[in-house]
Coordinates of C-alpha atoms (C1' of nucleotides) in Angstrom, one line a residue:
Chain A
X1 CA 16.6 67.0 187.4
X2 CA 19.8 65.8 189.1
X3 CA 22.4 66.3 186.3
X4 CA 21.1 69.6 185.1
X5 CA 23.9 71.6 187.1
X6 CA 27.4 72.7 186.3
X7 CA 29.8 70.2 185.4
X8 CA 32.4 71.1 187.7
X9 CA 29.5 69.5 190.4
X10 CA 28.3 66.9 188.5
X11 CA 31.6 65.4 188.7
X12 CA 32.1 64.3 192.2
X13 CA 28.5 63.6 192.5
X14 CA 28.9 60.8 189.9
X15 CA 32.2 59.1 192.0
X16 CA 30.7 56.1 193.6
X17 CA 27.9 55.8 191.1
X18 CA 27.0 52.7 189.3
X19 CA 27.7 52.9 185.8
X20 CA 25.2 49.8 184.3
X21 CA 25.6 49.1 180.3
X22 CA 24.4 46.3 178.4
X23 CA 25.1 43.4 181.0
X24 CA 28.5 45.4 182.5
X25 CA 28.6 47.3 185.4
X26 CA 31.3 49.3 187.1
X27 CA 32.0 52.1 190.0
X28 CA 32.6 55.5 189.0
X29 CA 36.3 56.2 190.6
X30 CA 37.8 59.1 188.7
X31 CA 36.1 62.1 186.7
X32 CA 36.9 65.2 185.1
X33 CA 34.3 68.7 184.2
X34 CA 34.4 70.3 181.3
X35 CA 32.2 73.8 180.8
X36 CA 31.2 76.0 178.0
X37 CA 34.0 78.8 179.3
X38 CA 36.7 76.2 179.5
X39 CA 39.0 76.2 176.7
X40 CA 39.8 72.7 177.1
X41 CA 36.0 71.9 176.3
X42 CA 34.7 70.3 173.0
X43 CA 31.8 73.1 173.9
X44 CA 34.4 75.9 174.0
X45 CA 33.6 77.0 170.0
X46 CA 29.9 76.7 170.7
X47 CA 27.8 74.1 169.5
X48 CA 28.7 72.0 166.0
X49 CA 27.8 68.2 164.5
X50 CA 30.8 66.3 167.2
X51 CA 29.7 68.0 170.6
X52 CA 25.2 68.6 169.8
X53 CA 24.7 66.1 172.5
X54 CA 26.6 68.4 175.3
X55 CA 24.5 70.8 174.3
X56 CA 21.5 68.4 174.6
X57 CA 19.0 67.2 177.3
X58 CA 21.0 67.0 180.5
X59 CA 21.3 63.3 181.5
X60 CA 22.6 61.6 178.6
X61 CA 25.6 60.6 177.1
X62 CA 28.0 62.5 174.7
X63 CA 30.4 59.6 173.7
X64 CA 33.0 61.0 170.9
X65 CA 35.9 59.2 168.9
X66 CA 39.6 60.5 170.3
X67 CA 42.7 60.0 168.6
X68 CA 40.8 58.0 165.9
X69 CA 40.7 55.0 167.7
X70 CA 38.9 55.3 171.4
X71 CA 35.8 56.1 172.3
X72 CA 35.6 58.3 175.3
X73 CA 31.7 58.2 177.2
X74 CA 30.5 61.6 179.2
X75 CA 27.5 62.7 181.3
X76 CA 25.8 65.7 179.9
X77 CA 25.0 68.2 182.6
X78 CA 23.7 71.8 182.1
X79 CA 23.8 73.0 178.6
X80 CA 27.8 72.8 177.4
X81 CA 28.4 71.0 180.7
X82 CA 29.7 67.3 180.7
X83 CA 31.6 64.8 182.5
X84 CA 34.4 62.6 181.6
X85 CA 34.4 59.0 183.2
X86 CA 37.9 58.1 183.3
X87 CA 38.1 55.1 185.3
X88 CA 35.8 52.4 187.2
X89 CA 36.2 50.2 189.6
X90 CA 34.8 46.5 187.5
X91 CA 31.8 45.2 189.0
X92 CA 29.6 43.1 187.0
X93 CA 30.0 41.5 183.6
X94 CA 33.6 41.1 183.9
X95 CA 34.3 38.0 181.7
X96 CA 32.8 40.5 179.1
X97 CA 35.3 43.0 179.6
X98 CA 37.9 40.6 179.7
X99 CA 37.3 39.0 176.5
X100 CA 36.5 42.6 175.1
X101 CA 40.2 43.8 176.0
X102 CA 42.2 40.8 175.5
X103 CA 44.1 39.1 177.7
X104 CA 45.9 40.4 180.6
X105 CA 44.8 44.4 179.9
X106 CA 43.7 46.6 182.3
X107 CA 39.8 46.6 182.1
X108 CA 38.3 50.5 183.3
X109 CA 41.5 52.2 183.7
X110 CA 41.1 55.1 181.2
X111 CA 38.4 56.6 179.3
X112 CA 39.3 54.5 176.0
X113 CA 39.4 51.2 178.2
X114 CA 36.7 51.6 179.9
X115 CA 34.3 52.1 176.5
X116 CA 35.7 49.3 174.8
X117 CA 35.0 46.9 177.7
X118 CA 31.6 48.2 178.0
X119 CA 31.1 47.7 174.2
X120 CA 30.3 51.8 174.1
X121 CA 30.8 53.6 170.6
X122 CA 29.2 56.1 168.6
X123 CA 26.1 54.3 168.5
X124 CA 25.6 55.5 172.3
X125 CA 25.8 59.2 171.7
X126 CA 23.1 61.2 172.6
X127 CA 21.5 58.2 174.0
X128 CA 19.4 58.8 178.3
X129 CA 20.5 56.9 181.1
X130 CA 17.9 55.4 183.0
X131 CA 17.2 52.7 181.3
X132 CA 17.8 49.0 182.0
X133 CA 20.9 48.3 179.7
X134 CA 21.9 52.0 180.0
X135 CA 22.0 53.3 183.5
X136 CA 23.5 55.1 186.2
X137 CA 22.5 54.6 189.8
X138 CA 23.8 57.7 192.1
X139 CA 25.3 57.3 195.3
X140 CA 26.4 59.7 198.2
X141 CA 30.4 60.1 197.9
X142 CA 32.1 60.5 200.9
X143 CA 35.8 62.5 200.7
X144 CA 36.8 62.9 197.1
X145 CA 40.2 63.9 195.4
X146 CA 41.0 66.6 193.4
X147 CA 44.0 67.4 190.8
X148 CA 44.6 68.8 187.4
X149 CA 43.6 67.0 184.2
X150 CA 45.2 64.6 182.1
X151 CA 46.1 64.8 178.6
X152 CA 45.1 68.4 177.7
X153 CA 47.1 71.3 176.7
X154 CA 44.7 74.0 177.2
X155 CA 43.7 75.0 181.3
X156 CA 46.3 72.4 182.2
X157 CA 46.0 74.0 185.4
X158 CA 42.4 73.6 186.5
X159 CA 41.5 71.4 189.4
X160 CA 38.7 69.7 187.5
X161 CA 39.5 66.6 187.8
X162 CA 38.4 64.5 190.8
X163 CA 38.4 60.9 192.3
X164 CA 38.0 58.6 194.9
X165 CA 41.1 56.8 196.3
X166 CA 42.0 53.2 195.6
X167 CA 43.7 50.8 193.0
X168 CA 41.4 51.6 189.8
X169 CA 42.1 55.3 189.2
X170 CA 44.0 55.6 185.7
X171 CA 46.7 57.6 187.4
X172 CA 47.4 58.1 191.0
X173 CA 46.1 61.9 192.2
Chain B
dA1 C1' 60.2 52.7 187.2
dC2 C1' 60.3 55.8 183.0
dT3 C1' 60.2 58.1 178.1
dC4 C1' 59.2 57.7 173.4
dT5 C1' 56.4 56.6 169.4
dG6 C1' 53.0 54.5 166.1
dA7 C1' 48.3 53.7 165.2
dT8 C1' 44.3 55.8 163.5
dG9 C1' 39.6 59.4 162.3
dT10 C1' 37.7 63.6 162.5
dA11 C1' 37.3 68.5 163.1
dC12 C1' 39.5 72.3 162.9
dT13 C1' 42.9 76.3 160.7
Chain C
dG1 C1' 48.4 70.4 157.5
dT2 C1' 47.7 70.2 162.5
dA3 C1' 45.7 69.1 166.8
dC4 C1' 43.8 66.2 169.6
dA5 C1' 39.8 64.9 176.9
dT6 C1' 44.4 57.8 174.3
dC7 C1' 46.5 53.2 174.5
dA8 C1' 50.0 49.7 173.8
dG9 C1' 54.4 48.2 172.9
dA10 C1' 59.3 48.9 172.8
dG11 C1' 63.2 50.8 174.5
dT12 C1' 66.2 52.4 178.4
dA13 C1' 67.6 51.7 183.5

DNA sequence: ACTCTGATGTACT
DNA sequence: GTACATCAGAGTA
Protein backbone atom coordinates (compact mmCIF):
# COMPACT_ATOMS: atom_id res chain seq x y z
CA UNK A 1 0.00 0.00 0.00
CA UNK A 2 1.00 3.62 -0.52
CA UNK A 3 1.32 4.86 3.12
CA UNK A 4 3.01 1.74 4.50
CA UNK A 5 6.56 3.43 4.25
CA UNK A 6 8.63 5.52 6.70
CA UNK A 7 7.14 8.56 7.86
CA UNK A 8 9.96 10.78 7.16
CA UNK A 9 8.58 9.85 3.16
CA UNK A 10 5.21 9.79 3.73
CA UNK A 11 5.40 13.36 4.66
CA UNK A 12 6.17 15.19 1.50
CA UNK A 13 4.23 12.67 -0.41
CA UNK A 14 1.08 13.90 1.33
CA UNK A 15 1.88 17.94 0.49
CA UNK A 16 -0.52 18.71 -2.30
CA UNK A 17 -2.89 16.04 -1.32
CA UNK A 18 -6.55 16.56 -0.82
CA UNK A 19 -7.60 16.18 2.56
CA UNK A 20 -11.71 15.43 2.15
CA UNK A 21 -13.80 15.21 5.69
CA UNK A 22 -17.30 15.21 6.18
CA UNK A 23 -18.35 18.01 3.56
CA UNK A 24 -14.66 20.01 4.14
CA UNK A 25 -11.96 19.75 2.01
CA UNK A 26 -8.50 21.30 2.11
CA UNK A 27 -4.70 21.09 0.56
CA UNK A 28 -2.14 19.50 2.47
CA UNK A 29 0.62 22.50 2.71
CA UNK A 30 2.79 21.76 5.69
CA UNK A 31 3.76 18.32 7.41
CA UNK A 32 5.93 16.96 9.92
CA UNK A 33 7.36 12.78 10.44
CA UNK A 34 7.46 11.27 13.45
CA UNK A 35 9.24 7.52 13.76
CA UNK A 36 9.48 4.88 16.32
CA UNK A 37 13.40 5.98 17.02
CA UNK A 38 12.51 9.61 17.38
CA UNK A 39 12.29 10.79 20.71
CA UNK A 40 9.92 13.35 19.91
CA UNK A 41 7.45 10.51 18.83
CA UNK A 42 4.15 9.53 20.86
CA UNK A 43 5.69 5.89 19.55
CA UNK A 44 9.05 6.58 21.14
CA UNK A 45 7.96 4.37 24.61
CA UNK A 46 6.53 1.68 22.38
CA UNK A 47 2.99 1.06 21.96
CA UNK A 48 0.25 2.16 24.92
CA UNK A 49 -3.87 3.01 24.96
CA UNK A 50 -3.08 7.13 23.38
CA UNK A 51 -0.71 6.09 20.36
CA UNK A 52 -2.40 2.02 19.33
CA UNK A 53 -3.55 3.57 16.15
CA UNK A 54 0.30 4.50 15.02
CA UNK A 55 0.91 1.29 15.59
CA UNK A 56 -2.08 0.25 13.54
CA UNK A 57 -2.99 -0.55 9.89
CA UNK A 58 -1.11 1.94 7.81
CA UNK A 59 -3.49 4.40 6.23
CA UNK A 60 -5.57 5.72 8.90
CA UNK A 61 -5.77 8.32 11.21
CA UNK A 62 -4.20 8.72 14.73
CA UNK A 63 -5.95 11.88 15.97
CA UNK A 64 -4.88 12.62 19.85
CA UNK A 65 -6.02 15.51 22.36
CA UNK A 66 -2.86 18.16 22.95
CA UNK A 67 -2.64 20.42 25.56
CA UNK A 68 -6.23 19.36 26.72
CA UNK A 69 -7.91 21.34 24.41
CA UNK A 70 -6.93 20.51 20.46
CA UNK A 71 -7.17 17.81 18.61
CA UNK A 72 -4.26 17.23 16.34
CA UNK A 73 -5.12 14.51 13.10
CA UNK A 74 -2.06 12.31 11.60
CA UNK A 75 -1.52 9.67 8.85
CA UNK A 76 -0.39 6.44 10.05
CA UNK A 77 2.47 5.04 7.94
CA UNK A 78 4.64 1.96 8.68
CA UNK A 79 4.19 0.62 12.12
CA UNK A 80 5.20 3.62 14.78
CA UNK A 81 5.35 5.93 11.62
CA UNK A 82 2.86 8.89 11.30
CA UNK A 83 2.41 12.23 9.91
CA UNK A 84 1.42 15.46 11.36
CA UNK A 85 -0.95 17.70 9.08
CA UNK A 86 -0.14 21.06 10.25
CA UNK A 87 -1.69 23.28 7.83
CA UNK A 88 -4.05 23.37 4.66
CA UNK A 89 -4.71 25.43 2.08
CA UNK A 90 -9.12 25.71 2.53
CA UNK A 91 -10.85 24.37 -0.38
CA UNK A 92 -14.29 23.20 0.02
CA UNK A 93 -16.78 23.60 2.79
CA UNK A 94 -15.52 26.79 3.88
CA UNK A 95 -18.62 28.46 5.45
CA UNK A 96 -18.26 25.33 7.73
CA UNK A 97 -15.02 26.12 8.92
CA UNK A 98 -15.85 29.55 9.33
CA UNK A 99 -18.77 29.15 11.50
CA UNK A 100 -16.73 26.27 13.23
CA UNK A 101 -13.86 28.86 14.19
CA UNK A 102 -15.63 31.90 14.77
CA UNK A 103 -15.36 34.94 13.24
CA UNK A 104 -12.38 36.41 11.75
CA UNK A 105 -9.88 33.20 12.83
CA UNK A 106 -7.51 31.66 10.78
CA UNK A 107 -9.25 28.43 9.39
CA UNK A 108 -6.18 25.50 8.64
CA UNK A 109 -3.35 27.22 9.97
CA UNK A 110 -2.13 24.81 12.74
CA UNK A 111 -2.82 21.39 13.61
CA UNK A 112 -5.54 22.40 16.34
CA UNK A 113 -7.25 24.82 13.69
CA UNK A 114 -7.37 22.75 11.23
CA UNK A 115 -9.29 19.69 13.30
CA UNK A 116 -11.73 22.00 14.74
CA UNK A 117 -12.72 23.36 11.34
CA UNK A 118 -12.97 19.94 9.92
CA UNK A 119 -15.12 18.92 12.97
CA UNK A 120 -12.17 16.07 13.73
CA UNK A 121 -11.96 14.73 17.44
CA UNK A 122 -11.43 11.58 19.07
CA UNK A 123 -14.21 9.96 17.51
CA UNK A 124 -11.90 9.81 14.26
CA UNK A 125 -9.04 7.92 15.75
CA UNK A 126 -8.11 4.86 14.27
CA UNK A 127 -10.70 5.54 11.73
CA UNK A 128 -9.28 4.50 7.21
CA UNK A 129 -9.17 7.08 4.70
CA UNK A 130 -10.67 6.23 1.61
CA UNK A 131 -13.96 6.66 2.19
CA UNK A 132 -16.34 9.34 0.94
CA UNK A 133 -16.59 11.61 4.09
CA UNK A 134 -13.06 10.54 5.10
CA UNK A 135 -10.53 10.78 2.44
CA UNK A 136 -7.34 11.71 1.05
CA UNK A 137 -6.67 11.97 -2.61
CA UNK A 138 -2.68 11.92 -3.43
CA UNK A 139 -1.12 14.17 -5.71
CA UNK A 140 2.46 14.43 -7.27
CA UNK A 141 4.33 17.36 -5.21
CA UNK A 142 6.60 19.33 -7.05
CA UNK A 143 9.69 21.16 -4.87
CA UNK A 144 8.96 20.91 -1.19
CA UNK A 145 10.48 22.79 1.86
CA UNK A 146 12.16 21.48 4.63
CA UNK A 147 13.03 22.82 8.30
CA UNK A 148 13.00 21.82 11.97
CA UNK A 149 9.74 21.20 13.87
CA UNK A 150 7.63 23.28 15.83
CA UNK A 151 6.68 23.05 19.32
CA UNK A 152 8.84 20.11 20.58
CA UNK A 153 11.65 19.93 22.96
CA UNK A 154 13.06 16.76 22.15
CA UNK A 155 15.19 16.32 18.41
CA UNK A 156 14.52 20.07 18.01
CA UNK A 157 16.93 19.74 15.51
CA UNK A 158 15.60 17.25 12.97
CA UNK A 159 14.65 18.37 9.52
CA UNK A 160 11.29 16.54 9.63
CA UNK A 161 9.30 18.91 8.91
CA UNK A 162 8.37 19.86 5.34
CA UNK A 163 6.03 22.11 3.23
CA UNK A 164 5.01 23.62 0.21
CA UNK A 165 5.44 27.41 -0.20
CA UNK A 166 2.61 29.97 0.01
CA UNK A 167 0.29 31.96 2.42
CA UNK A 168 -1.34 28.91 4.44
CA UNK A 169 1.74 27.39 6.18
CA UNK A 170 1.26 27.96 10.06
CA UNK A 171 4.72 29.48 10.14
CA UNK A 172 6.90 30.66 7.33
CA UNK A 173 10.01 27.84 6.66
C1' DA B 1 6.26 42.96 14.73
C1' DC B 2 7.09 40.45 19.21
C1' DT B 3 6.88 37.98 23.96
C1' DC B 4 4.23 36.28 27.69
C1' DT B 5 0.58 33.59 29.75
C1' DG B 6 -3.88 31.18 30.74
C1' DA B 7 -6.85 27.57 29.43
C1' DT B 8 -7.57 22.77 29.77
C1' DG B 9 -7.06 16.79 29.68
C1' DT B 10 -4.31 13.03 29.81
C1' DA B 11 -0.25 10.30 30.24
C1' DC B 12 3.64 10.02 32.19
C1' DT B 13 7.43 10.11 36.47
C1' DG C 1 3.58 16.87 40.19
C1' DT C 2 5.20 17.69 35.45
C1' DA C 3 5.22 17.67 30.56
C1' DC C 4 3.17 18.30 26.65
C1' DA C 5 3.50 17.52 18.25
C1' DT C 6 -1.47 24.36 20.76
C1' DC C 7 -4.23 28.59 20.36
C1' DA C 8 -5.93 33.14 21.57
C1' DG C 9 -5.65 37.31 23.87
C1' DA C 10 -3.13 40.83 26.15
C1' DG C 11 0.70 43.48 26.66
C1' DT C 12 4.90 45.91 24.90
C1' DA C 13 6.92 48.66 20.75
Amino acid sequence: MTFDCPAADLAPRLLGATLIVRGCAGRIVETEAYAPDDPASHSFPGPTMRNAAMFGPAGHAYVYRIYGLHWCLNVVGAPGHAVLIRALEPLDGIATMQTRRGPGRPLCKGPGMLAQALGIDGADDGRAFGTPDFRLDLNPPGDWLTGTRIGITKAADWPMRFGLPGPWLSRAF
